[in-house]
CSV table of C-alpha atoms and ligand atoms in Angstrom, one decimal:
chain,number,residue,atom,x,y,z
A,1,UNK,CA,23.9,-14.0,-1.0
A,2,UNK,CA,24.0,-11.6,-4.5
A,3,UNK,CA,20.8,-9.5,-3.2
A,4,UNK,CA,19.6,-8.3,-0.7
A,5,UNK,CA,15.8,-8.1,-1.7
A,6,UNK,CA,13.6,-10.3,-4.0
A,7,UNK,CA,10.2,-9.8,-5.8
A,8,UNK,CA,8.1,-12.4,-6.1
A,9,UNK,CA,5.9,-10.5,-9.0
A,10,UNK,CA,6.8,-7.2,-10.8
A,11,UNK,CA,3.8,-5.6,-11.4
A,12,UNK,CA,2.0,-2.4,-10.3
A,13,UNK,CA,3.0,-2.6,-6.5
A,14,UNK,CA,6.3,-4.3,-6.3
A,15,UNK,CA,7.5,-1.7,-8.9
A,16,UNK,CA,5.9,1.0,-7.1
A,17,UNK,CA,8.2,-0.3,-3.5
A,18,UNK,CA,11.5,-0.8,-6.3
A,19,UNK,CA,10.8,2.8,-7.4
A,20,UNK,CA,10.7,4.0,-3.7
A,21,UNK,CA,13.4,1.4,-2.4
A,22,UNK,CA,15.8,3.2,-5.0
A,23,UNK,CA,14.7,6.9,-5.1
A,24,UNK,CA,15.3,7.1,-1.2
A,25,UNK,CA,18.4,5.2,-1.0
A,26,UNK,CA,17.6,1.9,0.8
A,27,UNK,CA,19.1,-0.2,-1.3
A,28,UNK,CA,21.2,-0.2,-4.5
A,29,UNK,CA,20.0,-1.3,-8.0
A,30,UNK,CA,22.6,-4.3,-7.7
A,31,UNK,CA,20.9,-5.3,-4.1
A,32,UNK,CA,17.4,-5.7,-5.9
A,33,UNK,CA,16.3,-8.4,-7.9
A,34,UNK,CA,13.1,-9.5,-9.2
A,35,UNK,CA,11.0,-12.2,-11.2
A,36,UNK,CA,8.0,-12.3,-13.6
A,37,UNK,CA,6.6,-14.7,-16.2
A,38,UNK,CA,6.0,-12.2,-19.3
A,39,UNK,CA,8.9,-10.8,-21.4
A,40,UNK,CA,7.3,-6.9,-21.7
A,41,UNK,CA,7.1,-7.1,-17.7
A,42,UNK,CA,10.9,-8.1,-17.6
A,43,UNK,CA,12.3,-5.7,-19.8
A,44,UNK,CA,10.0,-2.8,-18.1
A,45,UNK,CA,11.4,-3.3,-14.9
A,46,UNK,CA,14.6,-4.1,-16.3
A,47,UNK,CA,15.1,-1.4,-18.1
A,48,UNK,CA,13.3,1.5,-15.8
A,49,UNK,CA,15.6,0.3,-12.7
A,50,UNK,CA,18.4,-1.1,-13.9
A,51,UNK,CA,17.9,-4.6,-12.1
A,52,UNK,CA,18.4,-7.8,-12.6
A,53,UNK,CA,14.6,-9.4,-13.4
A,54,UNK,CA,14.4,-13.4,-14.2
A,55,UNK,CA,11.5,-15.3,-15.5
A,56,UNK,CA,10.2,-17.7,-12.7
A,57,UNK,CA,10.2,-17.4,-9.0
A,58,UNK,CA,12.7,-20.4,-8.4
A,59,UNK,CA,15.3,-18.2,-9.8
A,60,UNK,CA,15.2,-15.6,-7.7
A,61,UNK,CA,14.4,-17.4,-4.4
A,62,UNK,CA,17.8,-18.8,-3.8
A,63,UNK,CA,19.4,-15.2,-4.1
A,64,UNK,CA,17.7,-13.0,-1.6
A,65,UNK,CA,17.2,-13.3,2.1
A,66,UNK,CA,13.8,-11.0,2.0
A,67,UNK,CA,10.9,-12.1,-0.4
A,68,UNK,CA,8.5,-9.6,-1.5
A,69,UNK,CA,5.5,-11.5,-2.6
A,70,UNK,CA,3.6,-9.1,-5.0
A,71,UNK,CA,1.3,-11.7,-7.2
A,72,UNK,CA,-2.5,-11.6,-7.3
A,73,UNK,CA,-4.0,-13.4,-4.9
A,74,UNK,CA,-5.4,-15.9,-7.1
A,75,UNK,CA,-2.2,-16.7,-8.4
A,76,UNK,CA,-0.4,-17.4,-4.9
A,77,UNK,CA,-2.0,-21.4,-5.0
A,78,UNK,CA,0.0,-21.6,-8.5
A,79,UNK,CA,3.2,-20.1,-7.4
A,80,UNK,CA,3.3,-22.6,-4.3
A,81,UNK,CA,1.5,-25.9,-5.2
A,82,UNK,CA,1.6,-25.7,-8.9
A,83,UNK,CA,5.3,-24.5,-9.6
A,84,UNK,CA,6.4,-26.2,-6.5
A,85,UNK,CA,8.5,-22.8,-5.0
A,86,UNK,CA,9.7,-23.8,-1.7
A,87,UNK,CA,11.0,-21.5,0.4
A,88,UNK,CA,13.0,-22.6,3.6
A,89,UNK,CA,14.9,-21.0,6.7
A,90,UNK,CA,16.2,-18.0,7.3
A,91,UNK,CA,14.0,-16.1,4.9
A,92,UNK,CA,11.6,-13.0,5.5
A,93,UNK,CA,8.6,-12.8,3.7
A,94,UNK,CA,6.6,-9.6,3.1
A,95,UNK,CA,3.2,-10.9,1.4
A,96,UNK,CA,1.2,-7.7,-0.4
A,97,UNK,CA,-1.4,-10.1,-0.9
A,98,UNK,CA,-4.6,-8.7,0.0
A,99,UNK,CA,-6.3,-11.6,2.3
A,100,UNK,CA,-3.9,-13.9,2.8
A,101,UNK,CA,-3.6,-14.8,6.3
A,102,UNK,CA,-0.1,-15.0,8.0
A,103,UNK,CA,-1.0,-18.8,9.0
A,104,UNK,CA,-2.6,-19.4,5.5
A,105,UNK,CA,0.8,-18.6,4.2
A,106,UNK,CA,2.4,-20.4,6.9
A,107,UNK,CA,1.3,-23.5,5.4
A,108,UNK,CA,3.2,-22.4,2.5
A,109,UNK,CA,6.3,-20.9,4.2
A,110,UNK,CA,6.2,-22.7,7.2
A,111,UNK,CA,9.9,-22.4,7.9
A,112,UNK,CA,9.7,-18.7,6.8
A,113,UNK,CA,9.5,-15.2,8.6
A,114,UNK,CA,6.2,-13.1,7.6
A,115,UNK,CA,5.3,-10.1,7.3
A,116,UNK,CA,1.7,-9.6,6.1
A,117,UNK,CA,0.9,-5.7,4.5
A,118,UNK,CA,-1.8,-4.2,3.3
A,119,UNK,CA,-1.0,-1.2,1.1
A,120,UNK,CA,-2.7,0.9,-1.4
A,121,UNK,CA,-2.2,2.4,-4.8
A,122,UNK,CA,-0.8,5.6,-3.7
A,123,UNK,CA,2.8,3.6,-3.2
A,124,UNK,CA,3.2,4.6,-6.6
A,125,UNK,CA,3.6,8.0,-5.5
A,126,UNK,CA,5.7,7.0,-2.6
A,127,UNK,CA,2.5,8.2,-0.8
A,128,UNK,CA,1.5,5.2,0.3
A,129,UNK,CA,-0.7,4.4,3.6
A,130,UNK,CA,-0.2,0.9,5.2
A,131,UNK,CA,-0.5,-1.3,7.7
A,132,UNK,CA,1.4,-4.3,8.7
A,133,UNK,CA,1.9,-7.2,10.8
A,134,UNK,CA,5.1,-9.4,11.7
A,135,UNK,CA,5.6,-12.7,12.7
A,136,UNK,CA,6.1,-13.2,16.3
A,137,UNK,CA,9.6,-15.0,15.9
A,138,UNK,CA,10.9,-11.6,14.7
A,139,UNK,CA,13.3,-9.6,16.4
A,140,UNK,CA,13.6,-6.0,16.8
A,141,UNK,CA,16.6,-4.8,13.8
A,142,UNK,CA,14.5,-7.5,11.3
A,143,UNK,CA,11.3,-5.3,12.3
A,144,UNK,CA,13.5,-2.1,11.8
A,145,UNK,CA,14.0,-3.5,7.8
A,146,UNK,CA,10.8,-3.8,7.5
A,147,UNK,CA,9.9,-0.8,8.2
A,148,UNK,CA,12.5,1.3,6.3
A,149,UNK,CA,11.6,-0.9,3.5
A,150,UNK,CA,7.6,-0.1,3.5
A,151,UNK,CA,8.5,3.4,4.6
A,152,UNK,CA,10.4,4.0,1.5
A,153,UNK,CA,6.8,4.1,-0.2
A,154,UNK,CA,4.7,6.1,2.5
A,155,UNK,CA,3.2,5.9,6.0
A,156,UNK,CA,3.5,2.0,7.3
A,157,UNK,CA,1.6,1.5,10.7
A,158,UNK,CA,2.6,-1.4,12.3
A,159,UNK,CA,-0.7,-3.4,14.1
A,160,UNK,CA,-2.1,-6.5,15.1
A,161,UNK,CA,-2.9,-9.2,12.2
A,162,UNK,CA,-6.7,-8.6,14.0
A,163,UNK,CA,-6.6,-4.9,12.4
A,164,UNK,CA,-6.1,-5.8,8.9
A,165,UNK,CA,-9.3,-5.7,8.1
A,166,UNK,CA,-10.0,-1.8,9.4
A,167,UNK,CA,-6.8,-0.7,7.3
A,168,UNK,CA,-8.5,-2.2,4.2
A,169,UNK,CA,-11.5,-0.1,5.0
A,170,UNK,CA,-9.0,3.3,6.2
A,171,UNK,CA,-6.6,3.4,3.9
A,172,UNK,CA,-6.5,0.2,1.3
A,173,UNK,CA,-9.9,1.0,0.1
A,174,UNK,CA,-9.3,5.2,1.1
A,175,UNK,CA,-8.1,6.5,-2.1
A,176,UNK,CA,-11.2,5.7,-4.0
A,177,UNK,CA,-13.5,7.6,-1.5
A,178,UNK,CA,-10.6,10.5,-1.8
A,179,UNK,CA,-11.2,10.4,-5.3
A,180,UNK,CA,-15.2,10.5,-4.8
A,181,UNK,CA,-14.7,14.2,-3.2
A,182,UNK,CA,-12.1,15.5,-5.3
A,183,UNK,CA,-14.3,14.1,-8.0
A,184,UNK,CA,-18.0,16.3,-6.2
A,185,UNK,CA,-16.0,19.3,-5.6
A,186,UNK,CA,-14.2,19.2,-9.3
A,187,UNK,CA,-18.2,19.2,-10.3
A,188,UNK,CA,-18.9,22.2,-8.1
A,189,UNK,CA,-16.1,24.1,-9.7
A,190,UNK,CA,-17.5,23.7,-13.5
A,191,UNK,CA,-21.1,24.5,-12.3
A,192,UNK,CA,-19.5,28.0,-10.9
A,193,UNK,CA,-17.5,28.7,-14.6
A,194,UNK,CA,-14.1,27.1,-13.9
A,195,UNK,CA,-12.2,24.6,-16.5
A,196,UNK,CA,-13.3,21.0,-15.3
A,197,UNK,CA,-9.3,20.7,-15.4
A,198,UNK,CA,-8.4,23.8,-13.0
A,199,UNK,CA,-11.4,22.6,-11.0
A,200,UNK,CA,-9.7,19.0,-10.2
A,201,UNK,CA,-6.3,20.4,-9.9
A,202,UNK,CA,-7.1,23.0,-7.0
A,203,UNK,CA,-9.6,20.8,-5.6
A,204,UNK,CA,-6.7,17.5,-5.6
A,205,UNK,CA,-4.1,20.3,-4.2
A,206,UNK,CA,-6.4,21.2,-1.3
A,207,UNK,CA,-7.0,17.8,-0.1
A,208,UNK,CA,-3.1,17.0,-0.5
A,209,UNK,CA,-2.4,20.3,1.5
A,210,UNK,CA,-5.2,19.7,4.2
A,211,UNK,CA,-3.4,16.2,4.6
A,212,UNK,CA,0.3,17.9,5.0
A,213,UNK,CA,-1.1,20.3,7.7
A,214,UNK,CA,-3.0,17.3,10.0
A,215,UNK,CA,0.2,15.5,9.2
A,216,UNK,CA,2.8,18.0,9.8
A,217,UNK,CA,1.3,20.2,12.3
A,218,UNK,CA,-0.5,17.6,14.3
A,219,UNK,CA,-2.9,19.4,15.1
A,220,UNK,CA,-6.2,17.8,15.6
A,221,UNK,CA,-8.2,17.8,12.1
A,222,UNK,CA,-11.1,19.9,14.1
A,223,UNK,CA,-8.8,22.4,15.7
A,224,UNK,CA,-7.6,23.2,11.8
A,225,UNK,CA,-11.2,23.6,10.8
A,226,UNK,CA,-11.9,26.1,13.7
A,227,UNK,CA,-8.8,28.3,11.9
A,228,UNK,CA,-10.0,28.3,8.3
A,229,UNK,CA,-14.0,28.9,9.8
A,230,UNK,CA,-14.1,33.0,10.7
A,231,UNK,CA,-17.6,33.8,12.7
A,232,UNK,CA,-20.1,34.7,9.6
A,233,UNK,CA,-17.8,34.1,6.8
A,234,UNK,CA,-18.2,31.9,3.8
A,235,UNK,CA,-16.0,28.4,4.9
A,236,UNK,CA,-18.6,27.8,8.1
A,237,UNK,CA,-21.3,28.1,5.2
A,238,UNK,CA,-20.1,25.2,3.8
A,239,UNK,CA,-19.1,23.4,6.9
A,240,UNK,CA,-22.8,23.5,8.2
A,241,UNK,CA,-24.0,21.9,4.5
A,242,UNK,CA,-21.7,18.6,4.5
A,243,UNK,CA,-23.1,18.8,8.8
A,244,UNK,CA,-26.6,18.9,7.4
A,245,UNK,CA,-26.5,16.5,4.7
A,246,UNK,CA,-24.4,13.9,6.8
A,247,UNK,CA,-20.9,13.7,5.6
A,248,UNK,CA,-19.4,12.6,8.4
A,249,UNK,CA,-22.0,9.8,9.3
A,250,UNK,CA,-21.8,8.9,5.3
A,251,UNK,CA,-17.8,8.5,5.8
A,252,UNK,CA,-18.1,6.8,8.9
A,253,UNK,CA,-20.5,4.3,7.0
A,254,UNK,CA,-18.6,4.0,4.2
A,255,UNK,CA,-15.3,2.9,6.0
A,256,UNK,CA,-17.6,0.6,8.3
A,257,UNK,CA,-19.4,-1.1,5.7
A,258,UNK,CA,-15.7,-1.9,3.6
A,259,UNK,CA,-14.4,-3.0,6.7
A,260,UNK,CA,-16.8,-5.7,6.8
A,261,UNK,CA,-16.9,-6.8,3.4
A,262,UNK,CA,-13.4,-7.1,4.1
A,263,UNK,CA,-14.1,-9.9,7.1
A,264,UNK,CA,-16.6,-11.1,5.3
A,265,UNK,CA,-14.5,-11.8,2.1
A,266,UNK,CA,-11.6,-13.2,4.7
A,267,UNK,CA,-13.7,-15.2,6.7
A,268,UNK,CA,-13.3,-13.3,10.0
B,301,NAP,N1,-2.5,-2.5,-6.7
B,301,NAP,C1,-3.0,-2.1,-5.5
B,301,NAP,O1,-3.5,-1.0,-5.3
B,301,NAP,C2,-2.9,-3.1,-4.3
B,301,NAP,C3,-3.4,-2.6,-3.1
B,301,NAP,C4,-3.3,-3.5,-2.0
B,301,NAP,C5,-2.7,-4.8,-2.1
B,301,NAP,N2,-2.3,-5.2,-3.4
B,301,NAP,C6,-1.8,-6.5,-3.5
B,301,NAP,O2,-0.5,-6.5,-4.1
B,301,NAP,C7,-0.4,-7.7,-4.9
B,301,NAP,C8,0.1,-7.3,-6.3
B,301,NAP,O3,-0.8,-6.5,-6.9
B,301,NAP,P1,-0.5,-5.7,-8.2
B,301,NAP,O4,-1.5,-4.7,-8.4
B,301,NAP,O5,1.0,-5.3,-8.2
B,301,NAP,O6,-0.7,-6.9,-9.3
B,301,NAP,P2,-0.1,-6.9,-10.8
B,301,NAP,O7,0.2,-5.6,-11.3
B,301,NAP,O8,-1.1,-7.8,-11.6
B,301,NAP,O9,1.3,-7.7,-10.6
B,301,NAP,C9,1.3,-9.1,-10.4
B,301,NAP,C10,2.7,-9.6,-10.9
B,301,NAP,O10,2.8,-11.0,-10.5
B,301,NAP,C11,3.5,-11.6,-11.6
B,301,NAP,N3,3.3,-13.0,-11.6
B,301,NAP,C12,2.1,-13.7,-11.9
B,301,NAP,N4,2.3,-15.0,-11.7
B,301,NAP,C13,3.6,-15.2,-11.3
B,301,NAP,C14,4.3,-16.3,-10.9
B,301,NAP,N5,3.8,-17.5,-11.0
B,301,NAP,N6,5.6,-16.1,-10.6
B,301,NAP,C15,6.2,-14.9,-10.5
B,301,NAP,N7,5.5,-13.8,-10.8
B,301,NAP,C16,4.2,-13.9,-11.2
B,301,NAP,C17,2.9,-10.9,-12.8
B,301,NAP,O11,3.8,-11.1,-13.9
B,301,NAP,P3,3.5,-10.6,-15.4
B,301,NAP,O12,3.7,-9.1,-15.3
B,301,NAP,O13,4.6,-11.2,-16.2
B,301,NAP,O14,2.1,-11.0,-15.7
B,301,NAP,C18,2.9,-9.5,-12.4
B,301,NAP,O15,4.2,-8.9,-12.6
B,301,NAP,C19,-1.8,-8.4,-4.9
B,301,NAP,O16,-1.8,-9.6,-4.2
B,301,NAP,C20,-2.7,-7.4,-4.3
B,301,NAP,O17,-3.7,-8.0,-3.5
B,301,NAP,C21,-2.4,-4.3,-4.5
């Protein structure tokens, strides 16, 4: 076997898990190989990386024991049925593909290993959040590679294929409501005199530094608001606003209401 890992796809997210694969030493340029139809995609990844990138999928099957698949979901009928890509024994498949059901991809890989992820966009920072689920037939060192792989891009959870729908609403669908707030309080900023570009910088640090200290102090996210609120001062000002005008029930409804667009949309 030349490689180690395949992609299936080189676009936004499987270059995002290359990037991360290499920066943090998981596996090699030479051990990484990947496929897509368009020239521009193929020299990109080519030349950004250093690895070997092939047109169609067929090529790049044979070489690789683990298959990332990183296409569109629209475009997964096409790969299988259409191009005929057959994938047999002995091969692990991480699917990326938002929706796609370990059994629905079964009945394209039945012979296969899955692993079903759902990511989001902030693997292109290696600051990813994720959750994932493995096939039962897999034993513990395969789960162990697949977690050093997805944890080369950020925080991968591993949970029941039943969850996958509450990690699209926590953190596939996330960023965008992170971007909502940093957006409000970049507002704030300009309506008090600062640069709209200061304003989203400080405001974009301070969420990033608010997540380090849950994260690396694990402390609980109320116990750190206690610290930063001192009796009378100006941060419990604030505090009782977002209480009054229903932050947390708006966040709680926000996440809720993805969640079930997301069972909707995947018939659960
Ligand atoms: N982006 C996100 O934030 C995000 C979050 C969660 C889940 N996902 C999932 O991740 C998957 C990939 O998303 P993406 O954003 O990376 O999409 P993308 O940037 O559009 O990349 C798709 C890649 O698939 C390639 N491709 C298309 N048809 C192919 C075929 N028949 N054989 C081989 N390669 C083929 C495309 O090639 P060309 O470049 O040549 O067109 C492209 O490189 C999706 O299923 C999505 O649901 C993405």
């Amino acid at each position: 076997m030349a490689f180690r890992i395949g992609f299936i796809g080189a676009g936004k997210m499987a270059e995002a898990l290359i990037g991360g694969l290499l920066a943090k030493g998981v596996f090699t340029r030479e051990e990484i190989v990947a496929c897509a139809p368009s020239e521009g995609t193929r020299r990109h990844i080519g030349d950004t990386y250093g690895v070997a990138v092939y047109p169609r999928a067929a090529d790049i099957v044979p070489l690789a024991d683990i298959l990332v698949l990183a296409v569109k979901p629209k475009q997964v009928d096409g790969l299988f049925t259409g191009e005929g890509v057959a994938i047999g024994p002995g091969k692990t498949v991480l699917s990326l593909v938002a929706g796609l059901s370990i059994s629905r991809l079964k009945s394209y890989v039945p012979d296969g290993k899955i692993v079903r992820v759902m990511p989001n966009h902030c693997c292109m920072v290696l600051e990813g959040a994720m959750g994932y689920t493995c096939d039962d037939s897999m034993d513990g060192d395969e789960r162990s590679e697949v977690a050093r792989i997805l944890g080369s891009v950020g925080l991968a959870v591993e949970v029941q294929e039943t969850y996958m729908d509450a990690i699209t609403g926590i953190a596939g669908s996330s960023p965008a409501f992170m971007y909502l707030v940093i957006d409000a309080m970049a507002d704030a900023g300009v309506l008090n005199g600062l640069s709209r570009k200061d304003s989203i910088e400080l405001a974009a640090q301070s969420m990033l530094g608010a997540a380090k200290m849950v994260l690396e102090t694990g402390k609980h996210p109320d116990v750190l608001r206690d610290e930063v609120c001192s009796p009378g001062g100006t941060t419990i000002e604030g505090v009782r606003t977002l209480e009054d005008m229903g932050l947390r029930s708006a966040v709680i409804a926000a996440v809720d209401n993805t969640v079930a667009k997301s069972r909707r949309m995947s018939g659960n």
